PDB file of C-alpha atoms in Angstrom:
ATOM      1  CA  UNK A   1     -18.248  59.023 -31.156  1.00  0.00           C
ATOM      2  CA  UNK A   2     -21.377  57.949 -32.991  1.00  0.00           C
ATOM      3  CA  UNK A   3     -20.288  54.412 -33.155  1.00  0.00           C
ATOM      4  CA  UNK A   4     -20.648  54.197 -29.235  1.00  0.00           C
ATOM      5  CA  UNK A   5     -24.367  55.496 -29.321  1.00  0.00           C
ATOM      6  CA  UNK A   6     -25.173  53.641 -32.320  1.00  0.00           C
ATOM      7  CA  UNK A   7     -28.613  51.567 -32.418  1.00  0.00           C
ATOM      8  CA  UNK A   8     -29.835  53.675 -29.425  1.00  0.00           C
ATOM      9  CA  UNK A   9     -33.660  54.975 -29.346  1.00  0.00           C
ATOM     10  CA  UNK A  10     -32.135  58.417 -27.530  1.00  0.00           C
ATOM     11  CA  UNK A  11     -30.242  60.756 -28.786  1.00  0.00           C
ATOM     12  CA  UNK A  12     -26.285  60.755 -27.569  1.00  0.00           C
ATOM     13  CA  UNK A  13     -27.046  63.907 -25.689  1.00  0.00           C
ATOM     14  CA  UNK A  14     -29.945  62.923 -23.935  1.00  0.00           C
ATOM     15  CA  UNK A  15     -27.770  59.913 -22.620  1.00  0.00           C
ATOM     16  CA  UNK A  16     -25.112  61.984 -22.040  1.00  0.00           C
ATOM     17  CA  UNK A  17     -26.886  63.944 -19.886  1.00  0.00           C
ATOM     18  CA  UNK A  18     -29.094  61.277 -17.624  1.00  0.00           C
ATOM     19  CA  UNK A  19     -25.289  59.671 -17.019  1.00  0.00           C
ATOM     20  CA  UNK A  20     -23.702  63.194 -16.361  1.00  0.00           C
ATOM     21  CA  UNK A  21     -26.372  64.270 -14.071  1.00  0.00           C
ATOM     22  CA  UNK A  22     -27.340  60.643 -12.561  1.00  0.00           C
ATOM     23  CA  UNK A  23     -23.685  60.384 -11.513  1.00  0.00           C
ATOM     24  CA  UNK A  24     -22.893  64.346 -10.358  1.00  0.00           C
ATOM     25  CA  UNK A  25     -25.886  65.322  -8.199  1.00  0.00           C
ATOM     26  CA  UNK A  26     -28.619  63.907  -5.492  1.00  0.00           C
ATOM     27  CA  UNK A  27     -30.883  62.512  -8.295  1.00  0.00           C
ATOM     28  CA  UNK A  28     -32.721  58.804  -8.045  1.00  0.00           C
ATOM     29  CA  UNK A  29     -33.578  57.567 -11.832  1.00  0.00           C
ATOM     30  CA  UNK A  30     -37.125  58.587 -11.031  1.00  0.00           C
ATOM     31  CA  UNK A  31     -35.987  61.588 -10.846  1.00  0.00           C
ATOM     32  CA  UNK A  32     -33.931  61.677 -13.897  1.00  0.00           C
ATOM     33  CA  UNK A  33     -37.452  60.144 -15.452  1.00  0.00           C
ATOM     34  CA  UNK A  34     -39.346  62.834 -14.517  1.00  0.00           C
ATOM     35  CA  UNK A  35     -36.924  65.865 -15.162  1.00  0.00           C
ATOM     36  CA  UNK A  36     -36.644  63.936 -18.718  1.00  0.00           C
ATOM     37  CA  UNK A  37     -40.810  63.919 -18.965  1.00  0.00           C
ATOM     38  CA  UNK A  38     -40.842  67.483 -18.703  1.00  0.00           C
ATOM     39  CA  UNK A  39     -38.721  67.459 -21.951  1.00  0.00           C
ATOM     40  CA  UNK A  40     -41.553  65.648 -23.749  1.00  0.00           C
ATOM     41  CA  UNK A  41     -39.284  62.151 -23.366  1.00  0.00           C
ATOM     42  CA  UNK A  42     -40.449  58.863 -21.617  1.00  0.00           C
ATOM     43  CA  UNK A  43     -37.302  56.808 -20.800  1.00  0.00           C
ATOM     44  CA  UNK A  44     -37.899  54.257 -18.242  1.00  0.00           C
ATOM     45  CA  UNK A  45     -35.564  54.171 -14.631  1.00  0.00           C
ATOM     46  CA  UNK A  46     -34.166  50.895 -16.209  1.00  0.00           C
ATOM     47  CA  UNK A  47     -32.869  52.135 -18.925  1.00  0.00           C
ATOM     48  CA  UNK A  48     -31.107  54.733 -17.247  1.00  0.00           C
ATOM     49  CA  UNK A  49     -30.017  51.828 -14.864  1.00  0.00           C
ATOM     50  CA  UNK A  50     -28.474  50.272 -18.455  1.00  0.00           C
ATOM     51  CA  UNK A  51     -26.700  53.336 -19.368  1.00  0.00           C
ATOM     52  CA  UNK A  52     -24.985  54.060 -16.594  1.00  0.00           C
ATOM     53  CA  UNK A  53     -23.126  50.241 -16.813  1.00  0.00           C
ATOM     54  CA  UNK A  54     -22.854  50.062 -20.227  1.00  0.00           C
ATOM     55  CA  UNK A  55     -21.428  54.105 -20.820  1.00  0.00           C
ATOM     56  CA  UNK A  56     -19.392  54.700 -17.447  1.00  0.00           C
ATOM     57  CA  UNK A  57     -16.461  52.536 -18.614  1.00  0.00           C
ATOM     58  CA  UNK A  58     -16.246  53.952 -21.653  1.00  0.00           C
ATOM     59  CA  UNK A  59     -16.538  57.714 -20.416  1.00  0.00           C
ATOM     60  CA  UNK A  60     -13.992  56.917 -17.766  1.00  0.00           C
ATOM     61  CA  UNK A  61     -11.673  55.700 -20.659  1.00  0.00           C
ATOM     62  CA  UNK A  62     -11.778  58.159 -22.796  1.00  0.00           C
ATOM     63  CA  UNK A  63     -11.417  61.212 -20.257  1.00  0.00           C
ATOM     64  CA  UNK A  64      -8.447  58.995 -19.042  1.00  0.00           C
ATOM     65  CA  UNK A  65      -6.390  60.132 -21.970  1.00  0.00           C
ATOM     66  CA  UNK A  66      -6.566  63.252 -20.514  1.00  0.00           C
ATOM     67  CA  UNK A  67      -5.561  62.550 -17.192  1.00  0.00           C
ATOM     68  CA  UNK A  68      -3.088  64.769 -15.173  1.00  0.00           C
ATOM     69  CA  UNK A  69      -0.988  62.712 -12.872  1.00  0.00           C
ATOM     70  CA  UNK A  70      -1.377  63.005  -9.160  1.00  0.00           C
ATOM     71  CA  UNK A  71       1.221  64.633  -6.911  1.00  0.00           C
ATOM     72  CA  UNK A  72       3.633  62.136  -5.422  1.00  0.00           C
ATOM     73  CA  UNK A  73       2.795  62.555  -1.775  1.00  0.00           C
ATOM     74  CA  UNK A  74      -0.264  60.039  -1.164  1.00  0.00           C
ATOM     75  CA  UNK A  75      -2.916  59.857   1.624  1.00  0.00           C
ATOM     76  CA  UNK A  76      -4.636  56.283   1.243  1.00  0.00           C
ATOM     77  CA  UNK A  77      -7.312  54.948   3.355  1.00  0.00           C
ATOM     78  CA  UNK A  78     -10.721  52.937   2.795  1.00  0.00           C
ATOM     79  CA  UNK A  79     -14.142  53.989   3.174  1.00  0.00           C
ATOM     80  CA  UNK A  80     -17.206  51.627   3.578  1.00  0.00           C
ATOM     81  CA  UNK A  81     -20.017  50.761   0.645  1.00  0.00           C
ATOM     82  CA  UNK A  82     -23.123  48.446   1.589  1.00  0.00           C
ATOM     83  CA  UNK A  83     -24.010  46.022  -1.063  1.00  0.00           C
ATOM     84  CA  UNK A  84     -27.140  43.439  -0.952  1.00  0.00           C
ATOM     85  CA  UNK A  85     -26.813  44.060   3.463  1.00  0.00           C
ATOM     86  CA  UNK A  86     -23.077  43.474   3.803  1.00  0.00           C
ATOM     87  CA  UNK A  87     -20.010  46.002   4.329  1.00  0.00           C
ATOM     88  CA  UNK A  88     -17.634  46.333   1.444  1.00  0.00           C
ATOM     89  CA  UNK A  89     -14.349  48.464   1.507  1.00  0.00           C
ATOM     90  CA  UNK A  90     -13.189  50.968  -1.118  1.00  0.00           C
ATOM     91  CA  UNK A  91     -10.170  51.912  -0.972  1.00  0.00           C
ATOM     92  CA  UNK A  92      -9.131  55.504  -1.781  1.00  0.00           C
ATOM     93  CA  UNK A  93      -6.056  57.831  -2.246  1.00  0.00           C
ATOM     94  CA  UNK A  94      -5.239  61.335  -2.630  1.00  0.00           C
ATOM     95  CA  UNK A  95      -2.101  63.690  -3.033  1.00  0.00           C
ATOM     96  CA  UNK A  96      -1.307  66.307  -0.919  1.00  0.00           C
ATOM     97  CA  UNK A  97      -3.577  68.990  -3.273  1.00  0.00           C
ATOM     98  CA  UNK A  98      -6.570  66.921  -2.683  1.00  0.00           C
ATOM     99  CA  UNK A  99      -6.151  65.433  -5.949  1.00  0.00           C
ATOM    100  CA  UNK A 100      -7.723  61.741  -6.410  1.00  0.00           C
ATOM    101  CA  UNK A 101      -4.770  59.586  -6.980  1.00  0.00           C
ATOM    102  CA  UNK A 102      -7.044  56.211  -7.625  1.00  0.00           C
ATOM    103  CA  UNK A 103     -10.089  53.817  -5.835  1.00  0.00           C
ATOM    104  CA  UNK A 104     -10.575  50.052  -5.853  1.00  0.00           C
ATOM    105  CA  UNK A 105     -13.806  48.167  -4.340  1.00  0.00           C
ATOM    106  CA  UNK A 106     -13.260  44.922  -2.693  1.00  0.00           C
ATOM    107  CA  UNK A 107     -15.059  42.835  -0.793  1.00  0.00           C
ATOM    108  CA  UNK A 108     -12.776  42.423   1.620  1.00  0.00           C
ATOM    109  CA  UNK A 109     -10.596  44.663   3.980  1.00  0.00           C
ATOM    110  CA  UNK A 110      -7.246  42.698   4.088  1.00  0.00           C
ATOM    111  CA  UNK A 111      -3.329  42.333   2.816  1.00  0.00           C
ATOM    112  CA  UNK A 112      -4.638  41.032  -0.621  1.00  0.00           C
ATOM    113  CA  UNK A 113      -7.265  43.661  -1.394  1.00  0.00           C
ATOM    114  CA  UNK A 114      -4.839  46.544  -0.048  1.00  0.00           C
ATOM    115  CA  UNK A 115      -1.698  45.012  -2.250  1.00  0.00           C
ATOM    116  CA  UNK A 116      -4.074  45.209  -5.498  1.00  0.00           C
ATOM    117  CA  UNK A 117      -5.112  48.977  -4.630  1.00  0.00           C
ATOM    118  CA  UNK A 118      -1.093  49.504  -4.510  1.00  0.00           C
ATOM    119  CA  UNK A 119      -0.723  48.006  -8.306  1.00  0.00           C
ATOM    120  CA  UNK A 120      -3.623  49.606  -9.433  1.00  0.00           C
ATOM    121  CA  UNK A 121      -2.667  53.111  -8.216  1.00  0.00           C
ATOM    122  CA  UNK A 122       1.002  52.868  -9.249  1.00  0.00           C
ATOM    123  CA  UNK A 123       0.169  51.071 -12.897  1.00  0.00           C
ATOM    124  CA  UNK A 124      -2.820  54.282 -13.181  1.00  0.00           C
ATOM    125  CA  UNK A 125       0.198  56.766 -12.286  1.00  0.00           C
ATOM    126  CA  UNK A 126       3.055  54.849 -13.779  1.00  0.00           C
ATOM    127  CA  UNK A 127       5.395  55.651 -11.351  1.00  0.00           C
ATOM    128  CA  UNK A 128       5.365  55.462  -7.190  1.00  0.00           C
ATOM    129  CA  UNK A 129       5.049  57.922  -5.030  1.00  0.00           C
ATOM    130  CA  UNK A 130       7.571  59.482  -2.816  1.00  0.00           C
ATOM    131  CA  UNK A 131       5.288  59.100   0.790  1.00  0.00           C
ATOM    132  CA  UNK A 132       2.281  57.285   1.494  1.00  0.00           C
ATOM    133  CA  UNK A 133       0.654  58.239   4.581  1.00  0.00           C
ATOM    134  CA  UNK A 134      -1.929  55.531   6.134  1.00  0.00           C
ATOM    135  CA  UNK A 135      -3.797  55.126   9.279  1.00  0.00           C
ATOM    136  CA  UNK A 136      -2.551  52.275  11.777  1.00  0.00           C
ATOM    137  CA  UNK A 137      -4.018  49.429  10.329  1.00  0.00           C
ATOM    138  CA  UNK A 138      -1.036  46.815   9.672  1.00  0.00           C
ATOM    139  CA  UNK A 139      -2.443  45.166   6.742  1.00  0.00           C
ATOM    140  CA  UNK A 140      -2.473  48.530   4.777  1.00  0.00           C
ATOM    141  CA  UNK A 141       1.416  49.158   5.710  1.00  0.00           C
ATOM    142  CA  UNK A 142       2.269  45.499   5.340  1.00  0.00           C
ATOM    143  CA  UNK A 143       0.632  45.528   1.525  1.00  0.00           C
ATOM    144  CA  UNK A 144       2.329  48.886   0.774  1.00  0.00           C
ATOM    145  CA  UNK A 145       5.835  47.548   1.782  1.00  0.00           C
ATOM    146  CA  UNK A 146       5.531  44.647  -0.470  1.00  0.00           C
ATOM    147  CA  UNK A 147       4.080  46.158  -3.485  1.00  0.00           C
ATOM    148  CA  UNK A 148       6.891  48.926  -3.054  1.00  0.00           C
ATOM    149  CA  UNK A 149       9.326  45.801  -3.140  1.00  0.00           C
ATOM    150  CA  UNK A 150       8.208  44.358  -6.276  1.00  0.00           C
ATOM    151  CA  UNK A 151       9.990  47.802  -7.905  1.00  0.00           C
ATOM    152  CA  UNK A 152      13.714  48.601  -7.986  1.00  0.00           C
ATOM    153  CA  UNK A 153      12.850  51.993  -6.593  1.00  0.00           C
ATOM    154  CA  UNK A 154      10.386  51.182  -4.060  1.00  0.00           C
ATOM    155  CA  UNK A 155      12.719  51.685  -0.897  1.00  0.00           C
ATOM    156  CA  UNK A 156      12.893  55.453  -1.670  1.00  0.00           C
ATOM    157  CA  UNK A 157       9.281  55.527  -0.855  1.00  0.00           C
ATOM    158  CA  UNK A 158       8.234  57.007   2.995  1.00  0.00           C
ATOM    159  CA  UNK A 159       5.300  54.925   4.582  1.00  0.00           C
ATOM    160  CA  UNK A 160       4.068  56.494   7.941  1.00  0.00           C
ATOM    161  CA  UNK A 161       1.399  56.991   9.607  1.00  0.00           C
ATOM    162  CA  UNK A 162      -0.743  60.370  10.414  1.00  0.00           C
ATOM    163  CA  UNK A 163      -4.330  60.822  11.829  1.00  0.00           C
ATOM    164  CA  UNK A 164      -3.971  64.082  10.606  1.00  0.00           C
ATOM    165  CA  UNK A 165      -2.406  64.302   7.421  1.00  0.00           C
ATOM    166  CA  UNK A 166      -4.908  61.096   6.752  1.00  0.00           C
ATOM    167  CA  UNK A 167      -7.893  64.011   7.463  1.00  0.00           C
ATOM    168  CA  UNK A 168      -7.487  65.243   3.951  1.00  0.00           C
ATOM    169  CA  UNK A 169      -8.767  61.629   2.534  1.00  0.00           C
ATOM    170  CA  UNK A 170     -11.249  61.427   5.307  1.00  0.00           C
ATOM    171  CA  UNK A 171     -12.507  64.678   4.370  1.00  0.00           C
ATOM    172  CA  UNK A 172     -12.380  63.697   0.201  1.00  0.00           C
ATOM    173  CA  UNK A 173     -14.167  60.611   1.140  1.00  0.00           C
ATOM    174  CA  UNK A 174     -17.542  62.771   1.982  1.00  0.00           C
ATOM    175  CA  UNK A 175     -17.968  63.742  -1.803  1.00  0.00           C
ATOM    176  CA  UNK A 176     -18.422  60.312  -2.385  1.00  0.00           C
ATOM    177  CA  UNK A 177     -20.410  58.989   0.440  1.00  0.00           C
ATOM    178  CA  UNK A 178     -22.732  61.685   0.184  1.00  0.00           C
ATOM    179  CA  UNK A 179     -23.852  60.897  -3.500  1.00  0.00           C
ATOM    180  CA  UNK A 180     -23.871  57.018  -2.709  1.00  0.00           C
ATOM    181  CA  UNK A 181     -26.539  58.085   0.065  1.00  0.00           C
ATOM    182  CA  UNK A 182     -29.456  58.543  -1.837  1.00  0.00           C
ATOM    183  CA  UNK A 183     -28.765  55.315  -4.032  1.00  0.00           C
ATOM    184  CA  UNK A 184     -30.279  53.163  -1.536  1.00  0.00           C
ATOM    185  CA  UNK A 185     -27.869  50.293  -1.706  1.00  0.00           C
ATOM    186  CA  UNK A 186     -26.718  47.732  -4.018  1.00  0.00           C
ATOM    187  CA  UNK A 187     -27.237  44.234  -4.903  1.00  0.00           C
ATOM    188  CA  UNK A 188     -23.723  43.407  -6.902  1.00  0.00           C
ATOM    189  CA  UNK A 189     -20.431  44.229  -6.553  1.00  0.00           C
ATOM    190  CA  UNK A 190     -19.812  44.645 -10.082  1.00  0.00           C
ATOM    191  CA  UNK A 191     -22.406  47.276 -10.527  1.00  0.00           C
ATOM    192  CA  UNK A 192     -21.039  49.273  -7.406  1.00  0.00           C
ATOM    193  CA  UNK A 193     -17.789  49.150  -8.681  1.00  0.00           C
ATOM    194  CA  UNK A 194     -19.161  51.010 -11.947  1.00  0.00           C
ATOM    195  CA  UNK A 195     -20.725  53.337 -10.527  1.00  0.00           C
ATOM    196  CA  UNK A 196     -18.762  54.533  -8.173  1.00  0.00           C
ATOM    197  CA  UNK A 197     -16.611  54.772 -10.812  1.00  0.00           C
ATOM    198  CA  UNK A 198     -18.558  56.995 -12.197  1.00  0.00           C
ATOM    199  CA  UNK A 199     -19.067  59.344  -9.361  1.00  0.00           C
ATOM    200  CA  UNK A 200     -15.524  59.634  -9.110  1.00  0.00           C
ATOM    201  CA  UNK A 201     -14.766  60.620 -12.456  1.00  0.00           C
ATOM    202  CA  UNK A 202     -17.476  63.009 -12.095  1.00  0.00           C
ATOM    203  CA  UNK A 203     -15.618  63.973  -8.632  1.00  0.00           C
ATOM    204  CA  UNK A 204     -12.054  64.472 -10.829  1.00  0.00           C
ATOM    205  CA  UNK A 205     -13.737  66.661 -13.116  1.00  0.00           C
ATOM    206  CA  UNK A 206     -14.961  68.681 -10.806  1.00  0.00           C
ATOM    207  CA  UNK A 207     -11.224  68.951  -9.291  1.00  0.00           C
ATOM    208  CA  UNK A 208      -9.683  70.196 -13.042  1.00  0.00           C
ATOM    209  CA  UNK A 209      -7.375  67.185 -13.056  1.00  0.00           C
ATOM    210  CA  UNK A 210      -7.703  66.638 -16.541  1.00  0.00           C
ATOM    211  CA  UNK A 211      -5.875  68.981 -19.235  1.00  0.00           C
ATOM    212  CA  UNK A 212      -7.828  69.903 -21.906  1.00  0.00           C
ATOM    213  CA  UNK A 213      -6.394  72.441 -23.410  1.00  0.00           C
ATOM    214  CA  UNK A 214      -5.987  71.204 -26.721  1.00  0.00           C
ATOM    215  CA  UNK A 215      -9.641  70.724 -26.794  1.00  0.00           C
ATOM    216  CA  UNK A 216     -10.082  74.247 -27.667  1.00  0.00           C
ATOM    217  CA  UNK A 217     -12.790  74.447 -24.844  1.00  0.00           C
ATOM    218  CA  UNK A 218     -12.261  77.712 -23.237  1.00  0.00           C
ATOM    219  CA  UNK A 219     -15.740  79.448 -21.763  1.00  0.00           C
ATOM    220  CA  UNK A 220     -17.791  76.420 -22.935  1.00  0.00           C
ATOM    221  CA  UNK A 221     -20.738  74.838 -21.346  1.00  0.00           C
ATOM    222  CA  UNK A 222     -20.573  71.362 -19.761  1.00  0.00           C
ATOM    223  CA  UNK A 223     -22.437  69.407 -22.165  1.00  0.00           C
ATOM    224  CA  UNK A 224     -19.862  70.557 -24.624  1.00  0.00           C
ATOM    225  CA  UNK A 225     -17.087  70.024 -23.307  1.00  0.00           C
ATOM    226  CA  UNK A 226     -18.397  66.668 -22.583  1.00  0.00           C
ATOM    227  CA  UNK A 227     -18.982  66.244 -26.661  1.00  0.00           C
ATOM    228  CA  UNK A 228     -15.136  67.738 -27.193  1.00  0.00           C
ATOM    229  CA  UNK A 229     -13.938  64.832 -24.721  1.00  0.00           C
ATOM    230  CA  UNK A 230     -15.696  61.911 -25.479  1.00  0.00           C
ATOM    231  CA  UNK A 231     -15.326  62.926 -29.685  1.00  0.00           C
ATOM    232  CA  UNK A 232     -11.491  63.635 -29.401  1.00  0.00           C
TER     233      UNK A 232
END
């Protein structure tokens, strides 16, 4: 692991930790600045601003290898994200359990950005699902049917619709909208997209869909755990 913190002023756990906490709880990066202050350390808001782009991917890989797949009942739907004034859509599934399947931020709300979700989720899963459940838009259903077709299998796959099976995404959706609150906006797509990463990693960890037993992490804190995943 040293060779992903290497040349940086901070120490890995301070990092860690600003990421971790930036991405987990109701905290602005003058926050973070402060709480940090109080440790004796002066890190600027824009260098926590750097860490979160440059480390999310690379957290979100490596806790990937530990990954538990999702049920194969799906609820999808999209949720809205404001960036520089303007509505973006991110799409969003979730098994039956509440488990996140997968999330993809477009620009757009249409066949083409739903159809992408679709490969994403089933590429992240490696294998389809035996329901997805949307709400009545037709682009969503249209999208679905055609990414289904592109597999051999894909016609043993239910699509329907439900307003109330759909509740459980609805309802999942809140985690994540109510940690984007505070964030005041963005002004790129691309840094939206890792971010919100981020927050839903930190929103999977929080659900135990990762197995880590291996790690030998039994009864240990977070920030060790953390060290165990990112070092393994």
């Amino acid at each position: 692991m040293d060779e992903l913190f290497k040349g940086r002023h901070f120490d890995r756990e301070i990092i860690v930790l600003c990421v971790r906490w930036y991405l987990r709880y109701k905290l602005s990066f003058r926050d973070l600045v402060e709480m940090m202050a109080e440790r004796g350390l002066s890190v600027a808001h824009t260098t926590i601003m750097r860490w979160i782009q440059r480390y999310v991917p690379e957290f979100e890989k490596r806790w990937n290898r530990f990954a538990r797949q999702a049920g194969r009942s799906w609820r999808v739907d999209e949720t809205y994200v404001k960036i520089k004034g303007r509505w973006t859509y991110l799409y969003r599934a979730v098994d039956k359990e509440g488990k996140t399947v997968d999330f993809l931020l477009r620009a757009k709300r249409d066949v083409a950005a739903a159809k992408a979700f679709f490969r994403r989720a089933f590429r992240g899963q490696d294998r389809l699902p035996h329901k997805i459940t949307l709400d009545g838009y037709q682009a969503s259903h249209r999208a679905a049917k055609e990414v289904l077709d592109e597999h051999s299998a894909g016609n043993q796959c239910e699509i329907r619709s439900s307003k109330y099976l759909n509740n459980l995404i609805e309802q999942d959706h809140r985690s994540i909208k109510l940690r984007l609150g505070p964030m005041l906006g963005f002004k790129r797509l691309r840094r939206a997209a890792t971010t919100i990463a981020g927050i839903e990693l930190m929103h999977r960890v929080r659900k135990a869909q990762f197995k880590l037993g291996t790690l030998g992490i039994k009864n240990k804190t977070a920030p060790e755990i953390w060290n165990a995943v990112l070092s393994a």
